[in-house]
C-alpha atoms as a printed R data frame, in Angstrom:
    type eleno elety resid chain resno      x       y       z
1   ATOM     1    CA   MET     A     1 50.926 -24.399 -21.144
2   ATOM     2    CA   PRO     A     2 52.428 -27.669 -23.290
3   ATOM     3    CA   GLU     A     3 52.160 -30.452 -21.495
4   ATOM     4    CA   GLY     A     4 51.766 -34.355 -22.731
5   ATOM     5    CA   ASP     A     5 48.132 -33.841 -24.207
6   ATOM     6    CA   THR     A     6 49.041 -30.612 -25.715
7   ATOM     7    CA   VAL     A     7 52.426 -31.918 -27.641
8   ATOM     8    CA   TRP     A     8 49.979 -34.767 -28.600
9   ATOM     9    CA   GLN     A     9 47.275 -32.428 -30.456
10  ATOM    10    CA   THR     A    10 50.459 -30.628 -31.991
11  ATOM    11    CA   ALA     A    11 52.230 -33.671 -33.319
12  ATOM    12    CA   ARG     A    12 48.343 -35.031 -34.815
13  ATOM    13    CA   ARG     A    13 48.011 -31.487 -36.361
14  ATOM    14    CA   LEU     A    14 51.475 -31.691 -37.800
15  ATOM    15    CA   HIS     A    15 51.284 -35.173 -38.978
16  ATOM    16    CA   ASP     A    16 47.651 -34.421 -40.270
17  ATOM    17    CA   ALA     A    17 49.139 -31.498 -42.078
18  ATOM    18    CA   LEU     A    18 52.342 -32.831 -43.561
19  ATOM    19    CA   ALA     A    19 52.599 -36.407 -43.747
20  ATOM    20    CA   GLY     A    20 52.902 -37.599 -47.376
21  ATOM    21    CA   LYS     A    21 53.485 -34.367 -48.626
22  ATOM    22    CA   VAL     A    22 56.257 -32.794 -50.519
23  ATOM    23    CA   LEU     A    23 57.886 -29.647 -48.898
24  ATOM    24    CA   THR     A    24 58.054 -26.562 -51.282
25  ATOM    25    CA   ARG     A    25 59.458 -24.338 -48.864
26  ATOM    26    CA   SER     A    26 61.725 -24.656 -45.426
27  ATOM    27    CA   ASP     A    27 63.025 -21.759 -43.376
28  ATOM    28    CA   PHE     A    28 64.921 -22.212 -40.220
29  ATOM    29    CA   ARG     A    29 65.499 -19.039 -38.290
30  ATOM    30    CA   VAL     A    30 68.610 -20.245 -35.844
31  ATOM    31    CA   PRO     A    31 72.231 -19.660 -36.703
32  ATOM    32    CA   LYS     A    32 73.255 -23.282 -37.005
33  ATOM    33    CA   TYR     A    33 70.569 -24.571 -39.571
34  ATOM    34    CA   ALA     A    34 69.959 -21.058 -41.540
35  ATOM    35    CA   THR     A    35 71.253 -22.699 -44.729
36  ATOM    36    CA   VAL     A    36 69.225 -26.145 -44.444
37  ATOM    37    CA   ASP     A    37 66.975 -26.408 -47.553
38  ATOM    38    CA   LEU     A    38 64.274 -29.449 -47.427
39  ATOM    39    CA   ALA     A    39 62.508 -28.438 -50.730
40  ATOM    40    CA   GLY     A    40 61.648 -31.423 -52.830
41  ATOM    41    CA   ARG     A    41 61.699 -33.847 -49.567
42  ATOM    42    CA   THR     A    42 58.641 -35.737 -48.319
43  ATOM    43    CA   VAL     A    43 57.508 -35.154 -44.925
44  ATOM    44    CA   LEU     A    44 57.014 -38.893 -43.338
45  ATOM    45    CA   GLY     A    45 55.385 -37.901 -40.402
46  ATOM    46    CA   THR     A    46 55.322 -36.433 -36.760
47  ATOM    47    CA   VAL     A    47 55.424 -38.453 -33.646
48  ATOM    48    CA   PRO     A    48 55.149 -37.026 -29.755
49  ATOM    49    CA   ARG     A    49 57.390 -38.537 -27.195
50  ATOM    50    CA   GLY     A    50 56.277 -37.208 -23.854
51  ATOM    51    CA   LYS     A    51 57.019 -33.425 -24.474
52  ATOM    52    CA   HIS     A    52 59.036 -33.965 -27.512
53  ATOM    53    CA   LEU     A    53 58.211 -33.763 -31.221
54  ATOM    54    CA   LEU     A    54 59.799 -35.765 -33.909
55  ATOM    55    CA   THR     A    55 59.032 -34.680 -37.602
56  ATOM    56    CA   ARG     A    56 60.314 -37.160 -39.787
57  ATOM    57    CA   ILE     A    57 61.627 -36.313 -43.306
58  ATOM    58    CA   GLU     A    58 62.415 -38.553 -46.339
59  ATOM    59    CA   GLY     A    59 66.341 -39.413 -46.432
60  ATOM    60    CA   GLY     A    60 66.655 -40.368 -42.612
61  ATOM    61    CA   LEU     A    61 66.480 -37.114 -41.183
62  ATOM    62    CA   THR     A    62 64.265 -36.270 -38.169
63  ATOM    63    CA   LEU     A    63 63.311 -32.515 -37.011
64  ATOM    64    CA   HIS     A    64 63.392 -32.495 -33.287
65  ATOM    65    CA   THR     A    65 61.614 -29.687 -31.428
66  ATOM    66    CA   HIS     A    66 60.431 -29.000 -28.007
67  ATOM    67    CA   LEU     A    67 57.711 -26.423 -26.825
68  ATOM    68    CA   ARG     A    68 58.783 -26.124 -23.016
69  ATOM    69    CA   MET     A    69 56.679 -23.022 -21.825
70  ATOM    70    CA   GLU     A    70 55.665 -20.824 -24.422
71  ATOM    71    CA   GLY     A    71 56.573 -22.756 -27.976
72  ATOM    72    CA   ALA     A    72 54.056 -23.436 -30.520
73  ATOM    73    CA   TRP     A    73 53.543 -24.960 -33.890
74  ATOM    74    CA   LYS     A    74 50.620 -23.503 -35.956
75  ATOM    75    CA   VAL     A    75 49.420 -24.577 -39.424
76  ATOM    76    CA   TYR     A    76 48.115 -21.729 -41.936
77  ATOM    77    CA   GLY     A    77 46.180 -22.213 -45.184
78  ATOM    78    CA   PRO     A    78 47.865 -20.511 -48.095
79  ATOM    79    CA   ASP     A    79 46.062 -17.031 -47.934
80  ATOM    80    CA   GLU     A    80 45.573 -17.410 -44.029
81  ATOM    81    CA   ARG     A    81 47.378 -14.441 -42.077
82  ATOM    82    CA   TRP     A    82 50.105 -15.960 -39.834
83  ATOM    83    CA   ARG     A    83 49.069 -14.713 -36.148
84  ATOM    84    CA   GLY     A    84 51.052 -17.093 -34.001
85  ATOM    85    CA   GLY     A    85 53.204 -13.836 -32.771
86  ATOM    86    CA   PRO     A    86 55.533 -11.272 -34.285
87  ATOM    87    CA   ALA     A    87 57.774 -12.695 -36.977
88  ATOM    88    CA   HIS     A    88 61.193 -12.229 -35.141
89  ATOM    89    CA   GLN     A    89 59.596 -15.452 -32.968
90  ATOM    90    CA   ILE     A    90 59.151 -17.500 -36.015
91  ATOM    91    CA   ARG     A    91 61.884 -20.219 -35.470
92  ATOM    92    CA   ALA     A    92 61.132 -22.806 -38.557
93  ATOM    93    CA   VAL     A    93 58.754 -22.985 -41.636
94  ATOM    94    CA   LEU     A    94 57.860 -26.071 -43.183
95  ATOM    95    CA   GLY     A    95 55.733 -25.326 -46.436
96  ATOM    96    CA   THR     A    96 53.878 -27.180 -48.765
97  ATOM    97    CA   THR     A    97 52.024 -26.275 -51.816
98  ATOM    98    CA   ASP     A    98 48.703 -25.624 -49.997
99  ATOM    99    CA   LEU     A    99 49.736 -24.817 -46.360
100 ATOM   100    CA   ALA     A   100 52.633 -23.743 -44.067
101 ATOM   101    CA   ALA     A   101 53.578 -24.977 -40.667
102 ATOM   102    CA   VAL     A   102 54.916 -22.369 -38.489
103 ATOM   103    CA   GLY     A   103 56.977 -23.098 -35.349
104 ATOM   104    CA   TYR     A   104 56.767 -20.144 -32.957
105 ATOM   105    CA   ARG     A   105 59.308 -19.427 -29.944
106 ATOM   106    CA   LEU     A   106 60.837 -23.040 -30.167
107 ATOM   107    CA   PRO     A   107 63.782 -23.272 -27.584
108 ATOM   108    CA   VAL     A   108 64.509 -26.621 -28.735
109 ATOM   109    CA   LEU     A   109 65.094 -27.212 -32.449
110 ATOM   110    CA   GLU     A   110 67.632 -29.284 -34.050
111 ATOM   111    CA   PHE     A   111 68.284 -32.090 -37.072
112 ATOM   112    CA   LEU     A   112 69.485 -35.445 -36.199
113 ATOM   113    CA   ARG     A   113 69.582 -38.657 -38.359
114 ATOM   114    CA   SER     A   114 66.118 -40.621 -37.569
115 ATOM   115    CA   GLY     A   115 68.448 -43.493 -36.418
116 ATOM   116    CA   GLU     A   116 69.488 -41.516 -33.714
117 ATOM   117    CA   GLU     A   117 66.271 -40.336 -32.044
118 ATOM   118    CA   GLU     A   118 67.128 -42.267 -28.999
119 ATOM   119    CA   ARG     A   119 69.846 -39.968 -28.376
120 ATOM   120    CA   VAL     A   120 67.445 -36.995 -27.336
121 ATOM   121    CA   VAL     A   121 64.280 -39.263 -25.875
122 ATOM   122    CA   GLY     A   122 66.309 -42.305 -24.899
123 ATOM   123    CA   HIS     A   123 66.111 -40.906 -21.420
124 ATOM   124    CA   LEU     A   124 62.575 -40.487 -20.914
125 ATOM   125    CA   GLY     A   125 60.312 -42.934 -18.947
126 ATOM   126    CA   PRO     A   126 56.949 -44.648 -19.868
127 ATOM   127    CA   ASP     A   127 55.164 -42.071 -22.366
128 ATOM   128    CA   LEU     A   128 51.587 -41.628 -20.748
129 ATOM   129    CA   LEU     A   129 50.253 -41.269 -24.257
130 ATOM   130    CA   GLY     A   130 52.687 -43.478 -25.982
131 ATOM   131    CA   PRO     A   131 52.762 -47.155 -27.177
132 ATOM   132    CA   ASP     A   132 55.478 -47.790 -24.599
133 ATOM   133    CA   TRP     A   133 53.644 -46.960 -21.611
134 ATOM   134    CA   ASP     A   134 54.168 -49.341 -18.878
135 ATOM   135    CA   PRO     A   135 52.198 -48.384 -15.469
136 ATOM   136    CA   GLN     A   136 54.414 -51.006 -13.253
137 ATOM   137    CA   ARG     A   137 57.649 -49.139 -14.526
138 ATOM   138    CA   ALA     A   138 56.108 -45.996 -14.417
139 ATOM   139    CA   LEU     A   139 55.293 -46.602 -10.557
140 ATOM   140    CA   ALA     A   140 58.921 -48.291  -9.862
141 ATOM   141    CA   ASN     A   141 60.381 -45.192 -11.499
142 ATOM   142    CA   LEU     A   142 58.608 -42.750  -8.991
143 ATOM   143    CA   LEU     A   143 58.924 -44.828  -5.830
144 ATOM   144    CA   ALA     A   144 62.966 -45.401  -6.570
145 ATOM   145    CA   ASP     A   145 63.851 -42.128  -4.594
146 ATOM   146    CA   PRO     A   146 60.979 -42.320  -1.712
147 ATOM   147    CA   ALA     A   147 62.296 -39.020  -0.064
148 ATOM   148    CA   ARG     A   148 61.553 -36.916  -3.234
149 ATOM   149    CA   PRO     A   149 58.517 -34.838  -3.166
150 ATOM   150    CA   VAL     A   150 55.693 -36.489  -5.147
151 ATOM   151    CA   GLY     A   151 55.412 -33.021  -7.164
152 ATOM   152    CA   GLU     A   152 58.793 -33.107  -8.297
153 ATOM   153    CA   ALA     A   153 58.977 -36.831  -9.002
154 ATOM   154    CA   LEU     A   154 55.840 -36.332 -11.215
155 ATOM   155    CA   LEU     A   155 57.647 -33.434 -13.135
156 ATOM   156    CA   ASP     A   156 60.826 -35.454 -13.610
157 ATOM   157    CA   GLN     A   157 60.478 -37.199 -17.176
158 ATOM   158    CA   ARG     A   158 62.725 -39.688 -16.654
159 ATOM   159    CA   ASN     A   159 60.240 -41.159 -14.521
160 ATOM   160    CA   LEU     A   160 57.235 -40.894 -16.562
161 ATOM   161    CA   ALA     A   161 56.773 -38.817 -19.668
162 ATOM   162    CA   GLY     A   162 54.061 -36.088 -20.117
163 ATOM   163    CA   ILE     A   163 53.380 -34.575 -16.808
164 ATOM   164    CA   GLY     A   164 53.803 -30.998 -16.499
165 ATOM   165    CA   ASN     A   165 52.995 -28.454 -13.758
166 ATOM   166    CA   VAL     A   166 49.120 -28.199 -14.368
167 ATOM   167    CA   TYR     A   167 48.662 -32.259 -14.085
168 ATOM   168    CA   LYS     A   168 51.175 -32.297 -11.280
169 ATOM   169    CA   CYS     A   169 48.781 -30.305  -9.043
170 ATOM   170    CA   GLU     A   170 45.716 -31.877 -10.720
171 ATOM   171    CA   LEU     A   171 47.008 -35.130  -9.721
172 ATOM   172    CA   CYS     A   172 48.151 -34.305  -6.048
173 ATOM   173    CA   PHE     A   173 44.672 -32.875  -5.310
174 ATOM   174    CA   VAL     A   174 42.897 -35.973  -6.806
175 ATOM   175    CA   LEU     A   175 44.996 -37.928  -4.503
176 ATOM   176    CA   GLY     A   176 44.548 -35.838  -1.608
177 ATOM   177    CA   VAL     A   177 48.039 -35.241  -1.036
178 ATOM   178    CA   THR     A   178 50.341 -32.025  -0.774
179 ATOM   179    CA   PRO     A   179 53.004 -31.714  -3.602
180 ATOM   180    CA   TRP     A   180 55.516 -31.848  -1.012
181 ATOM   181    CA   LEU     A   181 54.596 -35.119   0.626
182 ATOM   182    CA   PRO     A   182 57.735 -37.425  -0.123
183 ATOM   183    CA   VAL     A   183 56.609 -39.983  -2.670
184 ATOM   184    CA   GLY     A   184 57.593 -42.861  -0.326
185 ATOM   185    CA   ALA     A   185 55.247 -41.486   2.070
186 ATOM   186    CA   LEU     A   186 52.080 -41.943  -0.362
187 ATOM   187    CA   PRO     A   187 49.692 -44.500   1.015
188 ATOM   188    CA   ALA     A   188 49.930 -47.826  -0.807
189 ATOM   189    CA   ASP     A   189 46.644 -47.415  -2.410
190 ATOM   190    CA   ARG     A   190 47.366 -43.939  -3.554
191 ATOM   191    CA   ALA     A   191 50.684 -44.894  -5.257
192 ATOM   192    CA   ASP     A   192 49.087 -47.865  -7.100
193 ATOM   193    CA   ARG     A   193 46.332 -45.590  -8.382
194 ATOM   194    CA   LEU     A   194 49.024 -42.636  -9.566
195 ATOM   195    CA   PRO     A   195 50.328 -44.138 -12.829
196 ATOM   196    CA   GLY     A   196 46.610 -45.151 -14.115
197 ATOM   197    CA   LEU     A   197 44.905 -41.942 -12.906
198 ATOM   198    CA   ALA     A   198 47.672 -39.689 -14.810
199 ATOM   199    CA   LYS     A   199 47.168 -41.656 -17.692
200 ATOM   200    CA   ARG     A   200 43.482 -41.370 -17.463
201 ATOM   201    CA   LEU     A   201 43.642 -37.698 -17.403
202 ATOM   202    CA   LEU     A   202 45.892 -37.159 -20.106
203 ATOM   203    CA   GLU     A   203 44.037 -39.426 -22.364
204 ATOM   204    CA   ALA     A   204 40.596 -37.454 -21.613
205 ATOM   205    CA   ASN     A   205 42.165 -34.099 -22.696
206 ATOM   206    CA   ARG     A   206 44.136 -35.137 -25.721
207 ATOM   207    CA   ASP     A   207 41.063 -34.340 -27.890
208 ATOM   208    CA   ARG     A   208 39.881 -31.413 -25.890
209 ATOM   209    CA   PRO     A   209 40.714 -27.836 -26.641
210 ATOM   210    CA   VAL     A   210 40.337 -26.916 -23.197
211 ATOM   211    CA   ARG     A   211 41.883 -29.189 -20.326
212 ATOM   212    CA   GLN     A   212 39.362 -30.353 -17.881
213 ATOM   213    CA   THR     A   213 39.929 -32.373 -15.027
214 ATOM   214    CA   THR     A   214 36.859 -31.777 -12.563
215 ATOM   215    CA   GLY     A   215 34.164 -33.229 -14.397
216 ATOM   216    CA   VAL     A   216 32.161 -29.960 -13.341
217 ATOM   217    CA   ARG     A   217 30.788 -27.372 -15.741
218 ATOM   218    CA   HIS     A   218 32.501 -24.046 -15.838
219 ATOM   219    CA   HIS     A   219 35.022 -25.389 -13.512
220 ATOM   220    CA   ASP     A   220 37.876 -26.984 -15.635
221 ATOM   221    CA   LEU     A   221 40.664 -27.485 -12.837
222 ATOM   222    CA   PHE     A   222 40.493 -28.371  -9.519
223 ATOM   223    CA   VAL     A   223 43.217 -25.900  -7.927
224 ATOM   224    CA   TYR     A   224 45.642 -25.144 -10.890
225 ATOM   225    CA   GLY     A   225 45.310 -20.975 -11.148
226 ATOM   226    CA   ARG     A   226 42.510 -21.116  -8.505
227 ATOM   227    CA   ALA     A   227 44.455 -19.012  -5.571
228 ATOM   228    CA   PRO     A   228 43.144 -17.489  -3.677
229 ATOM   229    CA   ARG     A   229 39.693 -18.331  -4.731
230 ATOM   230    CA   PRO     A   230 37.898 -21.229  -2.644
231 ATOM   231    CA   CYS     A   231 38.580 -24.993  -3.101
232 ATOM   232    CA   LEU     A   232 35.557 -26.444  -5.255
233 ATOM   233    CA   ARG     A   233 35.257 -28.962  -2.502
234 ATOM   234    CA   CYS     A   234 35.592 -27.567   0.814
235 ATOM   235    CA   HIS     A   235 35.637 -23.673   0.055
236 ATOM   236    CA   THR     A   236 39.069 -23.272   1.833
237 ATOM   237    CA   PRO     A   237 41.166 -20.657   0.051
238 ATOM   238    CA   VAL     A   238 43.597 -22.412  -2.591
239 ATOM   239    CA   ARG     A   239 47.249 -21.347  -1.873
240 ATOM   240    CA   VAL     A   240 49.997 -21.148  -4.077
241 ATOM   241    CA   ALA     A   241 53.813 -21.401  -3.588
242 ATOM   242    CA   ASP     A   242 56.805 -22.083  -5.600
243 ATOM   243    CA   GLN     A   243 58.599 -25.743  -5.909
244 ATOM   244    CA   GLY     A   244 61.633 -26.988  -6.934
245 ATOM   245    CA   ASP     A   245 65.304 -25.306  -6.703
246 ATOM   246    CA   GLY     A   246 64.124 -21.984  -8.112
247 ATOM   247    CA   SER     A   247 65.806 -22.431 -11.597
248 ATOM   248    CA   GLN     A   248 62.314 -22.293 -13.110
249 ATOM   249    CA   GLU     A   249 58.965 -20.602 -12.220
250 ATOM   250    CA   ARG     A   250 56.700 -23.544 -11.017
251 ATOM   251    CA   PRO     A   251 53.811 -21.992  -9.240
252 ATOM   252    CA   THR     A   252 52.097 -24.709  -7.085
253 ATOM   253    CA   TYR     A   253 48.557 -24.690  -6.113
254 ATOM   254    CA   TRP     A   254 46.945 -26.964  -3.358
255 ATOM   255    CA   CYS     A   255 44.124 -26.921  -0.833
256 ATOM   256    CA   PRO     A   256 45.401 -26.935   2.899
257 ATOM   257    CA   THR     A   257 42.168 -28.964   3.801
258 ATOM   258    CA   CYS     A   258 41.606 -31.324   1.244
259 ATOM   259    CA   GLN     A   259 45.259 -32.268   0.817
260 ATOM   260    CA   ARG     A   260 47.214 -33.939   3.639
261 ATOM   261    CA   GLY     A   261 51.016 -33.497   3.925
262 ATOM   262    CA   PRO     A   262 53.897 -30.670   4.565
263 ATOM   263    CA   ALA     A   263 53.818 -27.502   2.732
264 ATOM   264    CA   PRO     A   264 55.345 -24.085   2.744
265 ATOM   265    CA   VAL     A   265 54.722 -21.867   5.613
266 ATOM   266    CA   PRO     A   266 51.353 -19.950   4.814
267 ATOM   267    CA   GLY     A   267 51.583 -16.979   2.638
268 ATOM   268    CA   ALA     A   268 53.041 -17.383  -1.061
269 ATOM   269    CA   PRO     A   269 56.146 -15.770  -1.994
270 ATOM   270    CA   GLN     A   270 55.990 -12.175  -3.029
271 ATOM   271    CA   LYS     A   271 56.263 -12.744  -6.896
272 ATOM   272    CA   TRP     A   272 53.347 -14.937  -6.603
273 ATOM   273    CA   ARG     A   273 51.299 -13.019  -3.725
274 ATOM   274    CA   ASP     A   274 51.469  -9.834  -5.934
275 ATOM   275    CA   ARG     A   275 50.334 -11.631  -9.067
276 ATOM   276    CA   TYR     A   276 47.236 -13.481  -7.627
277 ATOM   277    CA   ARG     A   277 46.142 -10.436  -5.659
278 ATOM   278    CA   ARG     A   278 46.061  -8.434  -8.852
279 ATOM   279    CA   THR     A   279 43.804 -11.314 -10.609
280 ATOM   280    CA   ALA     A   280 41.637 -12.067  -7.679
281 ATOM   281    CA   ASN     A   281 38.891  -9.570  -8.181
């Protein structure tokens, strides 16, 4: 699941592969940009901004992409088989003499002038992995709506940029609160820890191939994806339920013993119960 650390890794991979190189081929498989040809232009670099990717190209042009849930950028050598998915899932190809960067299942792909990048990322809060990181501002943003559940506040990229559903669940576990606790009800010491803890978790994982939050061998995550297996700390079965307005699937995991605060009634929604009953054995 692409979150801030995954996007940071993707930006670095694209930057290392393309920065300073002249494009010999471009192919954008979306109707609006099907005729765009960037051959002959030099790629200046790729930078992440929260969960957004900005690839800057000679001539003041920026390719803005977002991975959302299933998108990916892959880099292949000249004789390497493209294996990021079937051909009909390819949305973009940036080719040089010695490699190809291929974007699969990209739900957001658009061009804009480089001077107008703020139009697509200016609404974001401080970037956990970016040069604009400001923990005081991030905390103030989170606490601005004290009645909002802490899980929903963490996912709002206007508060701080880079947290997705996995880190939401893991951060709430480490803080010892449920994702449904109103953010204003966080004890002051835990609220003060939250921005720094989030930054440390993402920074610790931006160079790792497998995300790890526990520090425990063979157990990468405290609660995310563990329902109904036992909590690593207290052995109570981890629970899962949906959080949010239902417009997106947000399976939310928590330990009812280690985490204090409100939570849905026992028993996950049917769509999650069935899925995890099948995978529990």
